[in-house]
Structures are given as C-alpha cells and as structure tokens.
Amino acid sequence: MAANKEFEPVLVGFFCNWCTSTAADLAGTTRLQYPPNIRPIRTMCSGSVDPVYVLRALLSGADGVVVGGCPPGDCHYVSGNYKARRRMAILKTILSTLGLEDRLWVRWISAAEGPKFARTMSEITEEAKKLGPNPMKSDWSL
C-alpha cells in the first residue's frame, strides 16, 4: 500500500515578516487552498536569510527551500531584498555543483497578494513533486 502513495515533498520557507508572511496570513484568513507541504519560517527580512540556513535545510532532507520577500524596490529595510537576491543567485551556482539548484526558489510576494502566495506555493509544490525526493535526504538526514 505504501508503494501506491504519492510522493509529498517537504518544503521549508523563509518568509519576510512584512510581505510574504503577511501574504500567507492573508491567504489563510481568506481561506484560499494551497498544499500543506510548506514549513514556514518567519524572518524579519529576506536579506537576513543566510545561505547556510538554506544549505542546512537541504542537507537535513528538505525537498526544497523557498525564500520569499518584498518585491524589489519595496523592502521595509530599504535594500534587504536586493541582498537576498544576490545571495541566492550565488547560492544557486554553488548548489549546481551538488545538482540541487532546482530545489531553491526565490519569490517576491507583497503583503496584499494572498492569492499569488497560494498559487505560488501550489506551483512550487508541483515542481518539487516532479523533482522527486531530495537525493541528500538518505545521505545526510539526522
């Protein structure tokens, strides 16, 4: 019976307190449906997401990581989202050596975009299902 069970990815989300987390709250309060695969972690700014956090999540067995922040030019901390964009671009090149670059998504979702949050999480979950389980899961998970 377990062989027939569809793979459900475990996704870790690092979400900006001011935009993406607020959009997630809006999606929830308006009862929008999206997959429950995401494990949200609220950060004050997407610029405060250290690439080590993303690596730790992937090496601990997460099937994907989503970094969500304010749209560029609209950061509560002025330039935090630009910092996040630079860091995650560099991290993607590092992840490509491990074959994990497709398991990191960076999305800009403002506080008023609850429907966009729900739609984005559904799309990312489907992409993660197509990728299958994280190959690092069996090697490194604790």
Short mmCIF file of N, CA, C and O in Angstrom, two decimals:
data_model
loop_
_atom_site.label_atom_id
_atom_site.label_comp_id
_atom_site.label_asym_id
_atom_site.label_seq_id
_atom_site.Cartn_x
_atom_site.Cartn_y
_atom_site.Cartn_z
N MET A 1 0.82 -1.19 0.00
CA MET A 1 0.00 0.00 0.00
C MET A 1 0.87 1.26 0.00
O MET A 1 0.52 2.25 -0.61
N ALA A 2 2.01 1.22 0.68
CA ALA A 2 2.91 2.38 0.72
C ALA A 2 3.48 2.70 -0.65
O ALA A 2 3.81 3.83 -0.94
N ALA A 3 3.62 1.69 -1.51
CA ALA A 3 4.18 1.91 -2.85
C ALA A 3 3.24 2.76 -3.70
O ALA A 3 3.68 3.45 -4.60
N ASN A 4 1.95 2.72 -3.42
CA ASN A 4 0.98 3.49 -4.20
C ASN A 4 0.86 4.93 -3.72
O ASN A 4 0.25 5.75 -4.39
N LYS A 5 1.41 5.22 -2.57
CA LYS A 5 1.31 6.57 -2.01
C LYS A 5 2.15 7.54 -2.84
O LYS A 5 3.31 7.30 -3.12
N GLU A 6 1.53 8.66 -3.20
CA GLU A 6 2.22 9.67 -3.99
C GLU A 6 3.24 10.41 -3.13
O GLU A 6 3.00 10.69 -1.96
N PHE A 7 4.38 10.73 -3.72
CA PHE A 7 5.43 11.48 -3.03
C PHE A 7 4.93 12.86 -2.65
O PHE A 7 4.40 13.59 -3.48
N GLU A 8 5.08 13.22 -1.40
CA GLU A 8 4.73 14.55 -0.91
C GLU A 8 6.00 15.24 -0.43
O GLU A 8 6.60 14.83 0.56
N PRO A 9 6.43 16.29 -1.12
CA PRO A 9 7.67 16.96 -0.74
C PRO A 9 7.54 17.75 0.56
O PRO A 9 6.46 18.22 0.91
N VAL A 10 8.64 17.86 1.26
CA VAL A 10 8.74 18.71 2.44
C VAL A 10 9.49 19.96 2.00
O VAL A 10 10.64 19.88 1.56
N LEU A 11 8.83 21.10 2.11
CA LEU A 11 9.42 22.37 1.68
C LEU A 11 9.59 23.28 2.88
O LEU A 11 8.70 23.39 3.72
N VAL A 12 10.73 23.95 2.96
CA VAL A 12 11.00 24.92 4.01
C VAL A 12 10.91 26.31 3.38
O VAL A 12 11.50 26.56 2.33
N GLY A 13 10.16 27.19 4.02
CA GLY A 13 10.01 28.54 3.50
C GLY A 13 10.56 29.58 4.46
O GLY A 13 10.19 29.59 5.64
N PHE A 14 11.46 30.41 3.99
CA PHE A 14 11.96 31.55 4.76
C PHE A 14 11.24 32.78 4.22
O PHE A 14 11.53 33.22 3.10
N PHE A 15 10.29 33.30 5.00
CA PHE A 15 9.42 34.36 4.52
C PHE A 15 9.62 35.66 5.29
O PHE A 15 9.65 35.67 6.52
N CYS A 16 9.71 36.74 4.55
CA CYS A 16 9.82 38.09 5.09
C CYS A 16 8.59 38.40 5.95
O CYS A 16 7.46 38.13 5.54
N ASN A 17 8.82 38.95 7.12
CA ASN A 17 7.74 39.30 8.04
C ASN A 17 6.77 40.30 7.44
O ASN A 17 5.57 40.22 7.66
N TRP A 18 7.27 41.24 6.66
CA TRP A 18 6.46 42.36 6.20
C TRP A 18 5.68 42.08 4.94
O TRP A 18 4.65 42.72 4.70
N CYS A 19 6.10 41.13 4.13
CA CYS A 19 5.39 40.89 2.88
C CYS A 19 4.93 39.44 2.72
O CYS A 19 3.75 39.15 2.80
N THR A 20 5.84 38.52 2.49
CA THR A 20 5.44 37.16 2.16
C THR A 20 4.71 36.48 3.32
O THR A 20 3.72 35.79 3.10
N SER A 21 5.16 36.67 4.56
CA SER A 21 4.45 36.09 5.70
C SER A 21 3.06 36.69 5.84
O SER A 21 2.10 36.00 6.17
N THR A 22 2.95 37.98 5.59
CA THR A 22 1.66 38.64 5.66
C THR A 22 0.74 38.14 4.54
O THR A 22 -0.45 37.95 4.75
N ALA A 23 1.31 37.89 3.37
CA ALA A 23 0.52 37.31 2.27
C ALA A 23 0.04 35.91 2.63
O ALA A 23 -1.08 35.53 2.31
N ALA A 24 0.90 35.14 3.32
CA ALA A 24 0.50 33.81 3.78
C ALA A 24 -0.65 33.92 4.77
O ALA A 24 -1.62 33.13 4.72
N ASP A 25 -0.57 34.88 5.69
CA ASP A 25 -1.66 35.11 6.63
C ASP A 25 -2.95 35.50 5.90
O ASP A 25 -4.03 35.02 6.25
N LEU A 26 -2.82 36.35 4.90
CA LEU A 26 -3.98 36.76 4.11
C LEU A 26 -4.60 35.57 3.38
O LEU A 26 -5.82 35.41 3.35
N ALA A 27 -3.76 34.73 2.81
CA ALA A 27 -4.26 33.53 2.12
C ALA A 27 -5.03 32.64 3.10
O ALA A 27 -6.07 32.08 2.76
N GLY A 28 -4.51 32.53 4.31
CA GLY A 28 -5.18 31.71 5.31
C GLY A 28 -6.49 32.30 5.79
O GLY A 28 -7.50 31.59 5.91
N THR A 29 -6.51 33.60 6.06
CA THR A 29 -7.73 34.23 6.57
C THR A 29 -8.82 34.30 5.51
O THR A 29 -10.00 34.33 5.85
N THR A 30 -8.44 34.33 4.24
CA THR A 30 -9.44 34.33 3.17
C THR A 30 -9.75 32.91 2.69
O THR A 30 -10.46 32.74 1.71
N ARG A 31 -9.20 31.93 3.39
CA ARG A 31 -9.47 30.50 3.16
C ARG A 31 -9.10 30.03 1.75
O ARG A 31 -9.80 29.23 1.15
N LEU A 32 -8.01 30.55 1.25
CA LEU A 32 -7.50 30.08 -0.04
C LEU A 32 -6.82 28.73 0.16
O LEU A 32 -6.13 28.52 1.17
N GLN A 33 -6.98 27.84 -0.76
CA GLN A 33 -6.42 26.50 -0.65
C GLN A 33 -5.05 26.43 -1.31
O GLN A 33 -4.89 26.89 -2.44
N TYR A 34 -4.10 25.85 -0.60
CA TYR A 34 -2.79 25.54 -1.17
C TYR A 34 -2.23 24.35 -0.40
O TYR A 34 -2.66 24.08 0.72
N PRO A 35 -1.29 23.62 -0.98
CA PRO A 35 -0.79 22.40 -0.33
C PRO A 35 -0.14 22.69 1.02
O PRO A 35 0.51 23.72 1.20
N PRO A 36 -0.27 21.77 1.97
CA PRO A 36 0.30 21.96 3.31
C PRO A 36 1.76 21.53 3.41
O PRO A 36 2.26 21.30 4.51
N ASN A 37 2.46 21.45 2.31
CA ASN A 37 3.83 20.95 2.28
C ASN A 37 4.86 21.94 2.81
O ASN A 37 5.97 21.56 3.13
N ILE A 38 4.49 23.20 2.87
CA ILE A 38 5.46 24.24 3.24
C ILE A 38 5.57 24.35 4.76
O ILE A 38 4.57 24.33 5.46
N ARG A 39 6.80 24.43 5.24
CA ARG A 39 7.08 24.68 6.67
C ARG A 39 7.61 26.10 6.75
O ARG A 39 8.78 26.35 6.49
N PRO A 40 6.74 27.08 7.10
CA PRO A 40 7.17 28.48 7.06
C PRO A 40 8.02 28.88 8.25
O PRO A 40 7.77 28.46 9.39
N ILE A 41 9.03 29.66 7.96
CA ILE A 41 9.87 30.27 8.99
C ILE A 41 9.84 31.77 8.73
O ILE A 41 10.28 32.23 7.68
N ARG A 42 9.31 32.52 9.68
CA ARG A 42 9.19 33.97 9.53
C ARG A 42 10.52 34.63 9.88
O ARG A 42 11.07 34.39 10.94
N THR A 43 11.03 35.42 8.96
CA THR A 43 12.25 36.19 9.20
C THR A 43 11.87 37.67 9.11
O THR A 43 10.85 38.02 8.52
N MET A 44 12.66 38.53 9.70
CA MET A 44 12.33 39.95 9.63
C MET A 44 12.50 40.49 8.22
O MET A 44 11.80 41.41 7.82
N CYS A 45 13.42 39.90 7.46
CA CYS A 45 13.67 40.37 6.10
C CYS A 45 14.28 39.22 5.30
O CYS A 45 15.04 38.42 5.85
N SER A 46 13.98 39.16 4.02
CA SER A 46 14.59 38.13 3.19
C SER A 46 16.11 38.32 3.13
O SER A 46 16.85 37.36 2.94
N GLY A 47 16.57 39.55 3.35
CA GLY A 47 18.00 39.82 3.37
C GLY A 47 18.71 39.21 4.57
O GLY A 47 19.93 39.10 4.58
N SER A 48 17.95 38.81 5.58
CA SER A 48 18.56 38.19 6.75
C SER A 48 18.67 36.67 6.62
O SER A 48 19.15 36.01 7.54
N VAL A 49 18.24 36.13 5.49
CA VAL A 49 18.34 34.68 5.28
C VAL A 49 19.76 34.36 4.82
O VAL A 49 20.15 34.67 3.71
N ASP A 50 20.50 33.74 5.71
CA ASP A 50 21.87 33.35 5.42
C ASP A 50 21.84 32.11 4.52
O ASP A 50 21.05 31.20 4.76
N PRO A 51 22.66 32.05 3.49
CA PRO A 51 22.70 30.86 2.64
C PRO A 51 22.96 29.57 3.42
O PRO A 51 22.53 28.49 3.00
N VAL A 52 23.62 29.67 4.57
CA VAL A 52 23.87 28.48 5.39
C VAL A 52 22.55 27.88 5.87
O VAL A 52 22.42 26.67 5.98
N TYR A 53 21.54 28.73 6.13
CA TYR A 53 20.23 28.22 6.54
C TYR A 53 19.61 27.37 5.44
O TYR A 53 19.02 26.32 5.70
N VAL A 54 19.74 27.83 4.21
CA VAL A 54 19.20 27.10 3.06
C VAL A 54 19.94 25.78 2.90
O VAL A 54 19.32 24.72 2.71
N LEU A 55 21.27 25.84 2.97
CA LEU A 55 22.06 24.61 2.85
C LEU A 55 21.71 23.62 3.95
O LEU A 55 21.57 22.42 3.70
N ARG A 56 21.55 24.12 5.16
CA ARG A 56 21.22 23.25 6.29
C ARG A 56 19.88 22.55 6.06
O ARG A 56 19.73 21.36 6.33
N ALA A 57 18.90 23.29 5.57
CA ALA A 57 17.59 22.69 5.29
C ALA A 57 17.70 21.59 4.23
O ALA A 57 17.16 20.50 4.40
N LEU A 58 18.43 21.87 3.16
CA LEU A 58 18.56 20.88 2.09
C LEU A 58 19.37 19.66 2.55
O LEU A 58 19.02 18.52 2.24
N LEU A 59 20.46 19.89 3.26
CA LEU A 59 21.28 18.78 3.73
C LEU A 59 20.60 17.99 4.83
O LEU A 59 20.95 16.84 5.09
N SER A 60 19.61 18.60 5.50
CA SER A 60 18.85 17.89 6.53
C SER A 60 17.68 17.11 5.94
O SER A 60 16.95 16.47 6.67
N GLY A 61 17.50 17.22 4.63
CA GLY A 61 16.50 16.40 3.97
C GLY A 61 15.30 17.11 3.40
O GLY A 61 14.41 16.45 2.85
N ALA A 62 15.22 18.43 3.49
CA ALA A 62 14.11 19.14 2.87
C ALA A 62 14.16 18.93 1.36
O ALA A 62 15.25 18.90 0.77
N ASP A 63 13.01 18.76 0.75
CA ASP A 63 12.97 18.54 -0.69
C ASP A 63 13.06 19.83 -1.48
O ASP A 63 13.23 19.81 -2.70
N GLY A 64 12.95 20.96 -0.81
CA GLY A 64 13.09 22.25 -1.46
C GLY A 64 13.02 23.37 -0.44
O GLY A 64 12.55 23.19 0.68
N VAL A 65 13.51 24.54 -0.85
CA VAL A 65 13.51 25.72 0.01
C VAL A 65 12.97 26.89 -0.80
O VAL A 65 13.35 27.09 -1.95
N VAL A 66 12.08 27.65 -0.17
CA VAL A 66 11.51 28.84 -0.79
C VAL A 66 11.94 30.05 0.05
O VAL A 66 11.76 30.04 1.26
N VAL A 67 12.50 31.04 -0.60
CA VAL A 67 12.83 32.30 0.06
C VAL A 67 11.87 33.34 -0.51
O VAL A 67 11.83 33.56 -1.72
N GLY A 68 11.06 33.93 0.37
CA GLY A 68 10.07 34.90 -0.07
C GLY A 68 10.32 36.25 0.57
O GLY A 68 10.61 36.33 1.75
N GLY A 69 10.20 37.28 -0.24
CA GLY A 69 10.43 38.62 0.28
C GLY A 69 9.58 39.67 -0.41
O GLY A 69 8.76 39.35 -1.27
N CYS A 70 9.81 40.90 -0.02
CA CYS A 70 9.11 42.03 -0.62
C CYS A 70 9.56 42.20 -2.07
O CYS A 70 10.71 41.89 -2.40
N PRO A 71 8.68 42.71 -2.92
CA PRO A 71 9.11 42.97 -4.30
C PRO A 71 10.28 43.95 -4.32
O PRO A 71 10.36 44.85 -3.47
N PRO A 72 11.22 43.79 -5.25
CA PRO A 72 12.37 44.69 -5.34
C PRO A 72 11.93 46.16 -5.39
O PRO A 72 10.99 46.51 -6.09
N GLY A 73 12.61 46.97 -4.60
CA GLY A 73 12.28 48.38 -4.52
C GLY A 73 11.24 48.70 -3.47
O GLY A 73 10.90 49.86 -3.26
N ASP A 74 10.71 47.68 -2.80
CA ASP A 74 9.64 47.88 -1.83
C ASP A 74 9.97 47.26 -0.48
O ASP A 74 9.08 46.87 0.26
N CYS A 75 11.26 47.14 -0.15
CA CYS A 75 11.69 46.48 1.08
C CYS A 75 11.51 47.39 2.29
O CYS A 75 11.85 48.58 2.24
N HIS A 76 11.00 46.82 3.37
CA HIS A 76 10.84 47.56 4.62
C HIS A 76 12.19 48.05 5.14
O HIS A 76 12.27 49.07 5.80
N TYR A 77 13.24 47.30 4.84
CA TYR A 77 14.60 47.65 5.27
C TYR A 77 15.42 48.21 4.10
O TYR A 77 16.63 48.05 4.06
N VAL A 78 14.78 48.82 3.15
CA VAL A 78 15.34 49.54 2.01
C VAL A 78 15.95 48.62 0.96
O VAL A 78 15.50 48.59 -0.17
N SER A 79 17.01 47.86 1.31
CA SER A 79 17.69 47.08 0.28
C SER A 79 17.88 45.61 0.65
O SER A 79 18.68 44.91 0.05
N GLY A 80 17.14 45.13 1.64
CA GLY A 80 17.29 43.74 2.07
C GLY A 80 16.98 42.73 1.00
O GLY A 80 17.67 41.71 0.86
N ASN A 81 15.94 43.02 0.18
CA ASN A 81 15.59 42.06 -0.86
C ASN A 81 16.65 42.02 -1.97
O ASN A 81 16.85 40.97 -2.59
N TYR A 82 17.34 43.11 -2.20
CA TYR A 82 18.44 43.09 -3.17
C TYR A 82 19.58 42.22 -2.65
O TYR A 82 20.21 41.48 -3.41
N LYS A 83 19.84 42.33 -1.36
CA LYS A 83 20.87 41.50 -0.73
C LYS A 83 20.48 40.03 -0.85
O LYS A 83 21.31 39.18 -1.20
N ALA A 84 19.22 39.71 -0.58
CA ALA A 84 18.74 38.33 -0.69
C ALA A 84 18.87 37.83 -2.12
O ALA A 84 19.30 36.68 -2.35
N ARG A 85 18.52 38.66 -3.07
CA ARG A 85 18.60 38.24 -4.49
C ARG A 85 20.04 37.92 -4.88
O ARG A 85 20.30 36.90 -5.53
N ARG A 86 21.00 38.74 -4.44
CA ARG A 86 22.41 38.48 -4.74
C ARG A 86 22.88 37.19 -4.07
O ARG A 86 23.53 36.35 -4.69
N ARG A 87 22.55 37.04 -2.78
CA ARG A 87 22.98 35.85 -2.04
C ARG A 87 22.42 34.57 -2.64
O ARG A 87 23.13 33.57 -2.77
N MET A 88 21.15 34.59 -2.99
CA MET A 88 20.52 33.38 -3.51
C MET A 88 21.01 33.05 -4.92
O MET A 88 21.12 31.89 -5.28
N ALA A 89 21.36 34.07 -5.69
CA ALA A 89 21.93 33.81 -7.03
C ALA A 89 23.29 33.12 -6.90
O ALA A 89 23.58 32.16 -7.62
N ILE A 90 24.09 33.59 -5.97
CA ILE A 90 25.39 32.95 -5.73
C ILE A 90 25.20 31.54 -5.19
O ILE A 90 25.87 30.60 -5.62
N LEU A 91 24.24 31.38 -4.27
CA LEU A 91 23.98 30.06 -3.70
C LEU A 91 23.52 29.08 -4.77
O LEU A 91 23.90 27.91 -4.74
N LYS A 92 22.71 29.54 -5.73
CA LYS A 92 22.26 28.64 -6.81
C LYS A 92 23.43 28.10 -7.61
O LYS A 92 23.43 26.95 -8.02
N THR A 93 24.45 28.93 -7.83
CA THR A 93 25.62 28.43 -8.56
C THR A 93 26.37 27.39 -7.74
O THR A 93 26.88 26.41 -8.29
N ILE A 94 26.41 27.58 -6.43
CA ILE A 94 27.05 26.58 -5.56
C ILE A 94 26.23 25.30 -5.55
O ILE A 94 26.77 24.20 -5.64
N LEU A 95 24.90 25.45 -5.45
CA LEU A 95 24.03 24.28 -5.43
C LEU A 95 24.09 23.49 -6.74
O LEU A 95 23.83 22.29 -6.74
N SER A 96 24.43 24.16 -7.82
CA SER A 96 24.51 23.46 -9.11
C SER A 96 25.60 22.39 -9.10
O SER A 96 25.48 21.38 -9.78
N THR A 97 26.65 22.59 -8.30
CA THR A 97 27.69 21.56 -8.21
C THR A 97 27.18 20.31 -7.49
O THR A 97 27.71 19.22 -7.70
N LEU A 98 26.15 20.48 -6.67
CA LEU A 98 25.54 19.34 -5.97
C LEU A 98 24.32 18.80 -6.71
O LEU A 98 23.73 17.82 -6.29
N GLY A 99 23.93 19.48 -7.78
CA GLY A 99 22.74 19.07 -8.51
C GLY A 99 21.45 19.47 -7.80
O GLY A 99 20.40 18.87 -8.03
N LEU A 100 21.52 20.48 -6.96
CA LEU A 100 20.36 20.90 -6.17
C LEU A 100 19.83 22.28 -6.53
O LEU A 100 18.95 22.81 -5.84
N GLU A 101 20.33 22.88 -7.60
CA GLU A 101 19.95 24.26 -7.91
C GLU A 101 18.46 24.41 -8.20
O GLU A 101 17.89 25.48 -7.99
N ASP A 102 17.79 23.34 -8.66
CA ASP A 102 16.37 23.42 -8.95
C ASP A 102 15.51 23.31 -7.69
O ASP A 102 14.30 23.38 -7.76
N ARG A 103 16.13 23.11 -6.55
CA ARG A 103 15.39 22.95 -5.29
C ARG A 103 15.35 24.23 -4.46
O ARG A 103 14.92 24.22 -3.32
N LEU A 104 15.78 25.33 -5.03
CA LEU A 104 15.73 26.63 -4.36
C LEU A 104 14.90 27.59 -5.22
O LEU A 104 15.19 27.78 -6.40
N TRP A 105 13.87 28.16 -4.61
CA TRP A 105 13.03 29.13 -5.29
C TRP A 105 13.06 30.43 -4.53
O TRP A 105 13.01 30.44 -3.30
N VAL A 106 13.15 31.54 -5.27
CA VAL A 106 13.09 32.88 -4.67
C VAL A 106 11.90 33.57 -5.30
O VAL A 106 11.79 33.65 -6.53
N ARG A 107 10.98 34.04 -4.45
CA ARG A 107 9.77 34.68 -4.95
C ARG A 107 9.52 35.97 -4.20
O ARG A 107 9.73 36.06 -2.99
N TRP A 108 9.04 36.97 -4.93
CA TRP A 108 8.71 38.28 -4.36
C TRP A 108 7.20 38.39 -4.31
O TRP A 108 6.54 38.48 -5.34
N ILE A 109 6.63 38.38 -3.10
CA ILE A 109 5.18 38.41 -2.93
C ILE A 109 4.86 39.49 -1.90
O ILE A 109 5.29 39.40 -0.75
N SER A 110 4.10 40.50 -2.30
CA SER A 110 3.78 41.59 -1.37
C SER A 110 2.66 41.18 -0.42
O SER A 110 1.98 40.17 -0.61
N ALA A 111 2.46 41.98 0.61
CA ALA A 111 1.52 41.67 1.68
C ALA A 111 0.08 41.53 1.18
O ALA A 111 -0.70 40.77 1.74
N ALA A 112 -0.27 42.24 0.13
CA ALA A 112 -1.65 42.22 -0.38
C ALA A 112 -1.90 41.10 -1.38
O ALA A 112 -3.00 41.00 -1.93
N GLU A 113 -0.91 40.26 -1.63
CA GLU A 113 -1.04 39.23 -2.68
C GLU A 113 -1.26 37.83 -2.11
O GLU A 113 -0.54 36.90 -2.43
N GLY A 114 -2.30 37.68 -1.29
CA GLY A 114 -2.64 36.37 -0.75
C GLY A 114 -2.92 35.33 -1.83
O GLY A 114 -2.40 34.21 -1.77
N PRO A 115 -3.72 35.67 -2.85
CA PRO A 115 -3.95 34.71 -3.94
C PRO A 115 -2.67 34.31 -4.67
O PRO A 115 -2.49 33.15 -5.04
N LYS A 116 -1.76 35.28 -4.86
CA LYS A 116 -0.49 34.96 -5.51
C LYS A 116 0.33 34.01 -4.63
O LYS A 116 0.98 33.10 -5.14
N PHE A 117 0.30 34.21 -3.31
CA PHE A 117 1.02 33.32 -2.40
C PHE A 117 0.49 31.89 -2.55
O PHE A 117 1.28 30.95 -2.71
N ALA A 118 -0.82 31.72 -2.49
CA ALA A 118 -1.42 30.38 -2.59
C ALA A 118 -1.08 29.74 -3.93
O ALA A 118 -0.70 28.56 -3.99
N ARG A 119 -1.18 30.50 -5.00
CA ARG A 119 -0.88 29.98 -6.34
C ARG A 119 0.61 29.61 -6.46
O ARG A 119 0.96 28.54 -6.98
N THR A 120 1.48 30.44 -5.91
CA THR A 120 2.92 30.19 -5.97
C THR A 120 3.29 28.93 -5.19
O THR A 120 4.07 28.11 -5.66
N MET A 121 2.73 28.77 -4.00
CA MET A 121 3.03 27.58 -3.19
C MET A 121 2.53 26.30 -3.88
O MET A 121 3.19 25.26 -3.82
N SER A 122 1.39 26.40 -4.56
CA SER A 122 0.88 25.24 -5.31
C SER A 122 1.82 24.89 -6.46
O SER A 122 2.14 23.73 -6.68
N GLU A 123 2.29 25.92 -7.18
CA GLU A 123 3.20 25.70 -8.31
C GLU A 123 4.53 25.10 -7.84
O GLU A 123 5.05 24.16 -8.44
N ILE A 124 5.07 25.63 -6.75
CA ILE A 124 6.35 25.14 -6.24
C ILE A 124 6.21 23.70 -5.75
O ILE A 124 7.09 22.87 -5.98
N THR A 125 5.10 23.39 -5.10
CA THR A 125 4.87 22.02 -4.64
C THR A 125 4.82 21.06 -5.82
O THR A 125 5.41 19.97 -5.77
N GLU A 126 4.16 21.45 -6.89
CA GLU A 126 4.09 20.60 -8.09
C GLU A 126 5.48 20.42 -8.70
O GLU A 126 5.83 19.32 -9.14
N GLU A 127 6.26 21.49 -8.76
CA GLU A 127 7.63 21.39 -9.29
C GLU A 127 8.46 20.44 -8.43
O GLU A 127 9.23 19.63 -8.95
N ALA A 128 8.32 20.54 -7.11
CA ALA A 128 9.08 19.68 -6.20
C ALA A 128 8.66 18.21 -6.36
O ALA A 128 9.50 17.31 -6.27
N LYS A 129 7.38 17.99 -6.61
CA LYS A 129 6.92 16.61 -6.84
C LYS A 129 7.57 16.03 -8.10
O LYS A 129 7.95 14.86 -8.12
N LYS A 130 7.69 16.85 -9.13
CA LYS A 130 8.32 16.39 -10.38
C LYS A 130 9.80 16.07 -10.16
O LYS A 130 10.34 15.16 -10.77
N LEU A 131 10.46 16.84 -9.28
CA LEU A 131 11.88 16.60 -9.00
C LEU A 131 12.09 15.32 -8.20
O LEU A 131 13.15 14.71 -8.26
N GLY A 132 11.08 14.94 -7.41
CA GLY A 132 11.21 13.75 -6.57
C GLY A 132 11.91 14.06 -5.27
O GLY A 132 12.24 15.22 -4.98
N PRO A 133 12.17 13.03 -4.48
CA PRO A 133 12.82 13.26 -3.18
C PRO A 133 14.22 13.83 -3.32
O PRO A 133 14.92 13.57 -4.31
N ASN A 134 14.61 14.60 -2.35
CA ASN A 134 15.95 15.18 -2.30
C ASN A 134 16.97 14.05 -2.22
O ASN A 134 16.91 13.21 -1.33
N PRO A 135 17.93 14.00 -3.14
CA PRO A 135 18.93 12.93 -3.10
C PRO A 135 19.82 12.98 -1.86
O PRO A 135 20.42 11.97 -1.48
N MET A 136 19.89 14.11 -1.20
CA MET A 136 20.69 14.24 0.02
C MET A 136 19.97 13.67 1.24
O MET A 136 20.60 13.48 2.27
N LYS A 137 18.68 13.44 1.12
CA LYS A 137 17.88 13.02 2.26
C LYS A 137 18.44 11.74 2.90
O LYS A 137 18.65 11.69 4.10
N SER A 138 18.73 10.76 2.10
CA SER A 138 19.21 9.49 2.68
C SER A 138 20.65 9.58 3.12
O SER A 138 21.07 8.86 4.03
N ASP A 139 21.43 10.45 2.55
CA ASP A 139 22.84 10.54 2.87
C ASP A 139 23.14 11.36 4.12
O ASP A 139 24.05 11.05 4.87
N TRP A 140 22.37 12.44 4.34
CA TRP A 140 22.75 13.40 5.38
C TRP A 140 21.73 13.59 6.49
O TRP A 140 22.06 14.20 7.49
N SER A 141 20.50 13.16 6.29
CA SER A 141 19.49 13.49 7.28
C SER A 141 19.80 12.89 8.64
O SER A 141 20.35 11.81 8.75
N LEU A 142 19.46 13.64 9.66
CA LEU A 142 19.78 13.25 11.03
C LEU A 142 18.67 12.42 11.65
O LEU A 142 17.56 12.55 11.40
#
